[in-house]
Coordinates of N, CA and C in Angstrom, one line a residue:
M1 N 0.9 -1.4 -0.6 CA 0.2 0.0 0.3 C 0.7 1.3 0.2
F2 N 0.1 2.4 -0.6 CA 0.9 3.3 -0.7 C 0.4 4.7 0.2
D3 N 1.0 5.1 0.7 CA 0.2 6.0 1.7 C -0.4 7.6 0.4
E4 N -1.0 7.9 1.1 CA -2.4 9.1 0.3 C -1.1 10.1 0.1
D5 N -0.9 10.1 1.1 CA -0.2 11.7 0.9 C 1.1 12.1 0.0
L6 N 1.3 10.3 0.1 CA 2.1 10.2 -0.9 C 1.8 10.4 -2.2
L7 N 0.9 9.4 -3.2 CA 0.0 9.4 -4.3 C -0.2 10.9 -4.8
Q8 N -0.8 12.0 -3.9 CA -1.1 13.3 -4.2 C 0.0 13.9 -3.7
T9 N 0.9 13.9 -4.2 CA 2.3 14.6 -4.0 C 2.9 14.0 -5.2
I10 N 2.7 13.0 -5.5 CA 2.7 12.3 -7.3 C 2.4 13.1 -8.0
I11 N 1.0 13.0 -8.2 CA 0.0 13.6 -8.7 C 0.1 15.1 -9.0
D12 N 0.3 15.8 -7.7 CA 0.3 17.3 -7.9 C 1.6 17.9 -8.7
Q13 N 3.1 17.4 -8.2 CA 4.3 17.3 -9.1 C 4.4 16.7 -10.3
S14 N 4.0 16.2 -10.4 CA 3.7 15.5 -12.0 C 2.6 16.9 -13.3
K15 N 1.6 17.0 -12.4 CA 1.0 18.3 -13.1 C 1.5 19.6 -13.3
E16 N 2.6 19.7 -12.1 CA 3.3 21.0 -12.6 C 4.2 20.8 -13.6
W17 N 5.1 19.6 -13.3 CA 6.5 19.4 -14.7 C 5.7 19.2 -15.2
R18 N 4.3 18.9 -15.9 CA 3.8 18.2 -17.2 C 3.5 20.0 -17.5
E19 N 3.6 21.1 -17.1 CA 3.1 22.2 -17.3 C 4.4 22.5 -17.9
L20 N 5.4 22.4 -17.2 CA 6.6 23.0 -17.7 C 7.2 22.4 -19.6
F21 N 7.1 21.5 -19.4 CA 7.4 21.0 -20.7 C 6.4 20.6 -22.0
G22 N 4.9 21.5 -21.9 CA 4.3 21.8 -23.0 C 3.5 20.5 -23.9
L23 N 3.1 21.0 -24.4 CA 1.2 19.5 -24.9 C 2.0 19.1 -25.7
N24 N 2.5 19.8 -26.3 CA 3.1 18.1 -27.2 C 4.6 17.6 -27.0
S25 N 4.7 17.5 -25.9 CA 5.6 16.7 -26.3 C 6.5 14.8 -25.2
E26 N 6.4 14.1 -25.3 CA 6.3 13.1 -24.9 C 6.6 12.7 -23.5
I27 N 7.4 13.7 -23.1 CA 7.3 14.0 -21.7 C 6.4 14.4 -20.6
H28 N 5.4 15.4 -21.5 CA 4.0 15.6 -20.8 C 2.9 14.2 -21.4
E29 N 3.1 13.0 -21.9 CA 2.6 12.6 -22.0 C 2.5 11.3 -21.0
A30 N 4.1 11.0 -20.7 CA 4.6 10.5 -19.2 C 3.9 11.1 -18.2
F31 N 3.4 12.0 -18.5 CA 3.3 12.4 -17.3 C 1.7 12.6 -16.5
T32 N 1.2 12.6 -17.8 CA -0.3 12.2 -18.2 C -0.2 10.9 -17.4
F33 N 0.2 9.7 -18.1 CA -0.1 8.3 -18.1 C 0.5 8.4 -16.0
L34 N 1.3 8.9 -15.5 CA 1.8 8.8 -14.6 C 0.7 8.7 -13.5
I35 N -0.1 10.3 -14.3 CA -1.6 11.2 -12.9 C -2.8 9.8 -13.3
D36 N -3.0 9.8 -14.7 CA -4.2 9.0 -15.1 C -3.8 7.1 -14.0
L37 N -2.8 6.9 -13.9 CA -2.6 5.5 -13.8 C -2.6 5.8 -12.1
V38 N -1.5 6.6 -11.1 CA -1.5 7.2 -9.6 C -3.8 7.8 -9.4
E39 N -4.0 8.0 -9.8 CA -5.4 7.9 -9.8 C -6.6 6.8 -10.0
K40 N -6.4 6.5 -10.9 CA -7.1 4.8 -10.8 C -6.2 4.2 -9.4
Y41 N -5.0 4.1 -9.6 CA -4.4 3.5 -8.1 C -5.6 3.8 -6.7
Q42 N -5.5 5.0 -6.1 CA -6.1 5.6 -6.1 C -7.6 5.3 -5.4
K43 N -8.5 5.3 -6.4 CA -10.1 4.9 -6.7 C -10.2 4.0 -6.2
N44 N -9.4 3.1 -6.9 CA -9.3 1.2 -6.6 C -8.8 1.1 -5.3
Y45 N -8.3 1.1 -5.0 CA -7.5 1.0 -4.0 C -7.2 1.3 -2.3
S46 N -8.2 2.9 -2.3 CA -7.7 3.5 -0.9 C -9.2 2.6 -0.1
Y47 N -8.9 2.8 1.1 CA -9.3 2.4 2.3 C -9.4 3.4 3.0
E48 N -10.4 3.5 4.4 CA -10.0 4.0 5.5 C -9.6 3.4 6.2
V49 N -8.7 3.9 7.3 CA -8.4 3.4 8.7 C -9.4 4.6 9.4
D50 N -9.4 2.9 10.2 CA -10.2 3.0 11.4 C -9.2 3.8 12.8
P51 N -9.4 5.1 13.4 CA -8.4 5.0 14.5 C -8.1 4.9 15.3
D52 N -9.0 3.6 15.9 CA -8.9 2.7 17.2 C -9.0 1.3 16.8
D53 N -9.5 0.8 15.4 CA -8.6 -0.6 15.4 C -7.5 -0.5 14.4
P54 N -6.4 -0.4 15.2 CA -5.1 -0.5 14.3 C -5.1 -1.2 12.8
E55 N -5.6 -2.4 13.3 CA -6.0 -3.2 12.4 C -5.8 -2.5 10.7
I56 N -5.1 -2.9 9.4 CA -5.0 -2.1 8.5 C -5.5 -2.8 7.7
P57 N -7.4 -2.7 7.1 CA -8.1 -3.5 6.2 C -7.6 -4.1 4.6
E58 N -8.1 -5.2 4.3 CA -7.7 -5.2 2.6 C -8.2 -3.7 2.0
P59 N -7.7 -3.2 0.6 CA -7.7 -2.8 0.0 C -9.4 -2.8 -0.6
K60 N -9.6 -2.3 -1.2 CA -11.1 -2.6 -1.8 C -11.2 -3.1 -3.2
T61 N -11.0 -3.6 -4.1 CA -11.4 -3.5 -5.2 C -12.5 -3.6 -6.1
K62 N -12.4 -3.2 -7.4 CA -13.8 -2.7 -7.7 C -13.6 -3.8 -9.6

């Protein structure tokens, strides 16, 4: 499992870097792919951790 803050940092930083390279570059496409991949991971494998129960649940999958 990845930390949600780390995943969000990857998305935010990738969006920033993507804009630096312009719309027609392969690097722009690579960052777009990375952002999509991380967002799909967040959507499909996110979970809520109950602070009263330290056991980490299994990730939800769709």
